[in-house]
């Protein structure tokens, strides 16, 4: 972990923070509002470069949700690899209606579109805080 | 589409810079507004054309990317019955130097636009 990163977790009593990368503005807004209503703080990115710019600020994050197909040089799968380079324990969920099940990725989970909101919320609840728990159990983990 | 039944005033923030857009949106959400973030005027036009969404005001960067420049977009937003205010690059630069003053001004501006409707 670099000095610019801030790692806080559920034990610190903060509202879990989710970074949502989705290029469709209506899907992004709808998904973000659903998560906000569930009590999460949501940062919105329109593509991978915006997501990486937000991560580079050192803003605390508990989870990344990323669409697979996005405009720009990076799709969601490439973005996941880039995230794992700097935050290896930060959980990433890939969302897509197109992903081949045999596609290799390093995300923690994959959610197929269309999905029920309850499925997304269950997945988020399960994965939020995973990085913090790894750090707590192994303080030397990067 | 997201439920807007709580009747919070909704502001569409249009800015191509994710850090500025996030700072403005975050502040406005903390003030109690529902905020829709758009990274370009093209995305903003999609939001305005969505009948299930009620947008009360638009804050648009004067240099926002997209096929329409901010002033063309402003005309479109007004045609659709929304108050729109373009922010100049000079104003946006103040975000980096005097963030509290800037965001306070954004909040005042947003409230003013909504009250005038």
Short mmCIF file of C-alpha atoms in Angstrom, two decimals:
data_model
loop_
_atom_site.label_atom_id
_atom_site.label_comp_id
_atom_site.label_asym_id
_atom_site.label_seq_id
_atom_site.Cartn_x
_atom_site.Cartn_y
_atom_site.Cartn_z
CA UNK A 1 0.00 0.00 0.00
CA UNK A 2 1.37 3.42 -0.89
CA UNK A 3 1.34 6.35 1.49
CA UNK A 4 -1.38 8.00 -0.61
CA UNK A 5 -3.87 5.23 0.12
CA UNK A 6 -6.24 5.38 3.02
CA UNK A 7 -7.49 2.08 4.35
CA UNK A 8 -10.41 2.24 6.69
CA UNK A 9 -13.01 -0.41 7.33
CA UNK A 10 -16.28 -1.30 8.96
CA UNK A 11 -14.58 -1.26 12.34
CA UNK A 12 -13.97 2.46 11.88
CA UNK A 13 -17.70 3.06 11.64
CA UNK A 14 -17.60 4.67 8.23
CA UNK A 15 -20.22 4.32 5.52
CA UNK A 16 -18.97 1.76 3.00
CA UNK A 17 -17.83 3.43 -0.20
CA UNK A 18 -18.39 1.91 -3.63
CA UNK A 19 -16.83 3.00 -6.91
CA UNK A 20 -19.23 2.38 -9.80
CA UNK A 21 -17.82 2.38 -13.35
CA UNK A 22 -20.59 2.35 -15.95
CA UNK A 23 -20.77 4.21 -19.24
CA UNK A 24 -24.56 4.33 -19.59
CA UNK A 25 -25.67 7.42 -17.69
CA UNK A 26 -29.16 6.12 -16.90
CA UNK A 27 -27.93 2.72 -15.72
CA UNK A 28 -25.20 4.44 -13.70
CA UNK A 29 -27.62 6.82 -11.99
CA UNK A 30 -30.20 4.13 -11.29
CA UNK A 31 -27.63 1.71 -9.87
CA UNK A 32 -25.92 4.43 -7.82
CA UNK A 33 -29.21 5.65 -6.33
CA UNK A 34 -30.22 2.10 -5.44
CA UNK A 35 -26.93 1.65 -3.58
CA UNK A 36 -27.26 5.07 -1.88
CA UNK A 37 -30.74 4.16 -0.70
CA UNK A 38 -29.22 0.99 0.75
CA UNK A 39 -26.85 3.15 2.78
CA UNK A 40 -23.69 3.14 0.69
CA UNK A 41 -21.67 6.09 -0.52
CA UNK A 42 -21.16 5.82 -4.28
CA UNK A 43 -18.51 7.38 -6.50
CA UNK A 44 -19.43 7.41 -10.17
CA UNK A 45 -17.06 6.92 -13.11
CA UNK A 46 -18.05 6.92 -16.75
CA UNK A 47 -15.13 4.76 -17.87
CA UNK A 48 -11.94 3.05 -16.70
CA UNK A 49 -9.79 6.17 -16.89
CA UNK A 50 -12.17 8.05 -14.58
CA UNK A 51 -12.25 5.08 -12.21
CA UNK A 52 -8.45 5.00 -12.05
CA UNK A 53 -8.33 8.78 -11.55
CA UNK A 54 -10.62 8.45 -8.53
CA UNK A 55 -8.56 5.55 -7.13
CA UNK A 56 -5.36 7.56 -7.61
CA UNK A 57 -6.67 10.27 -5.28
CA UNK A 58 -6.38 7.80 -2.38
CA UNK A 59 -10.08 8.15 -1.63
CA UNK A 60 -11.16 5.35 0.74
CA UNK A 61 -12.92 2.56 -1.16
CA UNK A 62 -14.51 -0.70 -0.06
CA UNK A 63 -15.64 -2.14 -3.38
CA UNK A 64 -15.55 -1.53 -7.13
CA UNK A 65 -18.47 -2.35 -9.41
CA UNK A 66 -17.55 -2.21 -13.08
CA UNK A 67 -19.34 -2.78 -16.31
CA UNK A 68 -17.29 -4.93 -18.69
CA UNK A 69 -17.98 -3.08 -21.92
CA UNK A 70 -16.96 0.54 -21.64
CA UNK A 71 -15.63 3.08 -24.12
CA UNK A 72 -11.98 4.07 -24.07
CA UNK A 73 -8.74 2.13 -24.00
CA UNK A 74 -9.72 -0.12 -21.11
CA UNK A 75 -12.71 -2.36 -20.66
CA UNK A 76 -13.84 -3.58 -17.26
CA UNK A 77 -11.58 -6.64 -17.34
CA UNK A 78 -8.47 -4.59 -18.06
CA UNK A 79 -9.55 -2.10 -15.42
CA UNK A 80 -9.72 -4.92 -12.87
CA UNK A 81 -6.12 -5.89 -13.60
CA UNK A 82 -5.06 -2.25 -13.23
CA UNK A 83 -6.88 -1.95 -9.89
CA UNK A 84 -5.28 -5.14 -8.56
CA UNK A 85 -1.85 -3.68 -9.36
CA UNK A 86 -2.38 -0.87 -6.86
CA UNK A 87 -5.01 -2.32 -4.51
CA UNK A 88 -4.69 -6.13 -4.71
CA UNK A 89 -7.23 -6.79 -1.96
CA UNK A 90 -9.86 -4.30 -3.07
CA UNK A 91 -12.80 -6.44 -4.23
CA UNK A 92 -14.05 -5.91 -7.78
CA UNK A 93 -17.38 -7.07 -9.18
CA UNK A 94 -17.75 -7.23 -12.96
CA UNK A 95 -21.19 -6.67 -14.45
CA UNK A 96 -22.12 -7.52 -18.01
CA UNK A 97 -24.70 -8.98 -20.29
CA UNK A 98 -22.04 -10.04 -22.77
CA UNK A 99 -19.21 -11.69 -20.84
CA UNK A 100 -18.20 -15.13 -22.03
CA UNK A 101 -18.21 -17.39 -18.95
CA UNK A 102 -14.79 -18.69 -20.01
CA UNK A 103 -13.22 -15.24 -19.98
CA UNK A 104 -10.36 -14.98 -17.52
CA UNK A 105 -10.59 -12.11 -15.06
CA UNK A 106 -9.26 -11.28 -11.62
CA UNK A 107 -12.46 -9.87 -10.17
CA UNK A 108 -13.99 -11.37 -7.04
CA UNK A 109 -17.39 -11.88 -8.65
CA UNK A 110 -19.32 -11.57 -11.86
CA UNK A 111 -22.93 -10.45 -12.11
CA UNK A 112 -24.86 -11.07 -15.29
CA UNK A 113 -27.28 -8.46 -16.64
CA UNK A 114 -30.16 -8.22 -16.23
CA UNK A 115 -30.04 -8.83 -12.50
CA UNK A 116 -32.42 -8.41 -9.61
CA UNK A 117 -31.52 -5.46 -7.37
CA UNK A 118 -31.58 -7.83 -4.40
CA UNK A 119 -28.88 -9.96 -6.05
CA UNK A 120 -26.61 -6.94 -6.44
CA UNK A 121 -27.22 -5.80 -2.86
CA UNK A 122 -26.50 -9.28 -1.48
CA UNK A 123 -23.26 -9.44 -3.43
CA UNK A 124 -22.22 -5.97 -2.30
CA UNK A 125 -23.02 -6.72 1.32
CA UNK A 126 -20.91 -9.89 1.15
CA UNK A 127 -17.88 -8.25 -0.44
CA UNK A 128 -17.79 -4.81 1.15
CA UNK A 129 -15.11 -4.77 3.79
CA UNK A 130 -13.23 -7.75 2.35
CA UNK A 131 -10.05 -5.70 1.88
CA UNK A 132 -10.27 -4.39 5.42
CA UNK A 133 -10.73 -7.91 6.79
CA UNK A 134 -7.70 -9.17 4.87
CA UNK A 135 -5.67 -6.28 6.21
CA UNK A 136 -6.84 -6.96 9.74
CA UNK A 137 -5.96 -10.65 9.55
CA UNK A 138 -2.63 -9.98 7.85
CA UNK A 139 -1.28 -6.49 8.56
CA UNK A 140 1.67 -7.07 6.25
CA UNK A 141 -0.56 -7.75 3.22
CA UNK A 142 -0.15 -5.17 0.50
CA UNK B 1 -35.35 4.15 -13.30
CA UNK B 2 -34.38 5.38 -9.86
CA UNK B 3 -37.24 6.27 -7.56
CA UNK B 4 -37.56 10.02 -7.03
CA UNK B 5 -40.63 9.80 -4.84
CA UNK B 6 -38.98 11.54 -1.90
CA UNK B 7 -39.34 14.78 -3.87
CA UNK B 8 -35.83 16.06 -3.23
CA UNK B 9 -34.85 18.68 -5.77
CA UNK B 10 -32.79 17.09 -8.52
CA UNK B 11 -29.74 18.75 -10.05
CA UNK B 12 -27.98 17.56 -13.17
CA UNK B 13 -24.23 18.25 -12.93
CA UNK B 14 -22.37 18.22 -16.26
CA UNK B 15 -18.58 18.20 -16.16
CA UNK B 16 -15.96 16.26 -18.07
CA UNK B 17 -13.52 16.21 -15.15
CA UNK B 18 -14.46 13.38 -12.82
CA UNK B 19 -12.78 14.92 -9.77
CA UNK B 20 -14.56 18.27 -10.15
CA UNK B 21 -17.85 16.58 -10.98
CA UNK B 22 -17.53 14.34 -7.95
CA UNK B 23 -16.65 17.25 -5.63
CA UNK B 24 -19.67 19.28 -6.76
CA UNK B 25 -22.03 16.30 -6.71
CA UNK B 26 -20.84 15.12 -3.30
CA UNK B 27 -21.34 18.55 -1.80
CA UNK B 28 -24.81 18.95 -3.29
CA UNK B 29 -25.85 15.48 -2.07
CA UNK B 30 -24.73 16.44 1.42
CA UNK B 31 -26.98 19.51 1.05
CA UNK B 32 -29.93 17.19 0.43
CA UNK B 33 -30.23 17.30 -3.34
CA UNK B 34 -30.55 14.32 -5.65
CA UNK B 35 -27.70 14.68 -8.13
CA UNK B 36 -27.36 13.14 -11.56
CA UNK B 37 -23.80 13.16 -12.86
CA UNK B 38 -23.15 13.54 -16.58
CA UNK B 39 -19.67 13.58 -18.09
CA UNK B 40 -20.69 15.33 -21.32
CA UNK B 41 -23.52 17.30 -22.86
CA UNK B 42 -24.44 14.16 -24.80
CA UNK B 43 -25.02 12.25 -21.57
CA UNK B 44 -26.90 15.24 -20.18
CA UNK B 45 -29.22 15.26 -23.19
CA UNK B 46 -30.02 11.60 -22.57
CA UNK B 47 -30.95 12.47 -18.97
CA UNK B 48 -33.15 15.40 -20.02
CA UNK B 49 -34.95 13.28 -22.59
CA UNK B 50 -35.74 10.59 -20.00
CA UNK B 51 -39.37 11.24 -19.06
CA UNK B 52 -39.21 9.32 -15.79
CA UNK B 53 -36.57 11.69 -14.41
CA UNK B 54 -37.44 15.12 -13.05
CA UNK B 55 -34.52 17.52 -13.30
CA UNK B 56 -35.03 20.83 -11.47
CA UNK B 57 -31.77 22.53 -12.39
CA UNK B 58 -28.67 22.00 -14.49
CA UNK B 59 -25.12 22.98 -13.59
CA UNK B 60 -22.97 22.70 -16.70
CA UNK B 61 -19.26 23.33 -17.13
CA UNK B 62 -18.83 25.92 -19.89
CA UNK B 63 -16.21 23.65 -21.45
CA UNK B 64 -18.04 20.37 -20.97
CA UNK B 65 -17.26 17.83 -23.70
CA UNK B 66 -19.92 16.62 -26.09
CA UNK B 67 -21.41 17.27 -29.49
CA UNK B 68 -23.17 20.41 -28.18
CA UNK B 69 -21.21 23.12 -26.49
CA UNK B 70 -22.42 24.26 -23.09
CA UNK B 71 -24.33 27.22 -24.49
CA UNK B 72 -26.19 25.13 -27.07
CA UNK B 73 -26.94 22.68 -24.30
CA UNK B 74 -28.14 25.51 -22.09
CA UNK B 75 -30.64 26.53 -24.76
CA UNK B 76 -31.85 22.95 -24.99
CA UNK B 77 -32.19 22.67 -21.23
CA UNK B 78 -34.18 25.88 -21.07
CA UNK B 79 -36.33 24.73 -23.97
CA UNK B 80 -37.14 21.69 -21.82
CA UNK B 81 -38.14 23.95 -18.94
CA UNK B 82 -35.00 23.58 -16.83
CA UNK B 83 -32.96 26.35 -15.33
CA UNK B 84 -29.41 26.10 -16.53
CA UNK B 85 -26.28 27.93 -15.52
CA UNK B 86 -22.95 27.50 -17.25
CA UNK B 87 -19.87 27.71 -15.09
CA UNK B 88 -16.87 29.43 -16.64
CA UNK B 89 -13.43 27.76 -16.59
CA UNK B 90 -12.21 30.55 -14.33
CA UNK B 91 -14.94 29.77 -11.84
CA UNK B 92 -14.16 26.08 -11.95
CA UNK B 93 -10.47 26.73 -11.37
CA UNK B 94 -11.41 28.23 -8.03
CA UNK B 95 -12.44 24.76 -6.95
CA UNK B 96 -8.76 23.91 -6.67
CA UNK B 97 -7.82 27.06 -4.81
CA UNK B 98 -10.84 27.84 -2.67
CA UNK B 99 -13.02 24.75 -2.54
CA UNK B 100 -15.24 25.74 0.43
CA UNK B 101 -16.17 29.06 -1.16
CA UNK B 102 -16.70 27.50 -4.53
CA UNK B 103 -18.98 24.72 -3.41
CA UNK B 104 -20.91 27.10 -1.17
CA UNK B 105 -21.49 29.27 -4.23
CA UNK B 106 -22.63 26.23 -6.22
CA UNK B 107 -25.13 25.42 -3.49
CA UNK B 108 -26.48 28.99 -3.46
CA UNK B 109 -26.70 29.00 -7.23
CA UNK B 110 -28.55 25.67 -7.31
CA UNK B 111 -31.03 26.76 -4.66
CA UNK B 112 -31.58 30.05 -6.48
CA UNK B 113 -32.28 28.33 -9.78
CA UNK B 114 -34.72 25.93 -8.19
CA UNK B 115 -36.62 28.67 -6.35
CA UNK B 116 -37.00 30.69 -9.56
CA UNK B 117 -38.89 27.90 -11.34
#
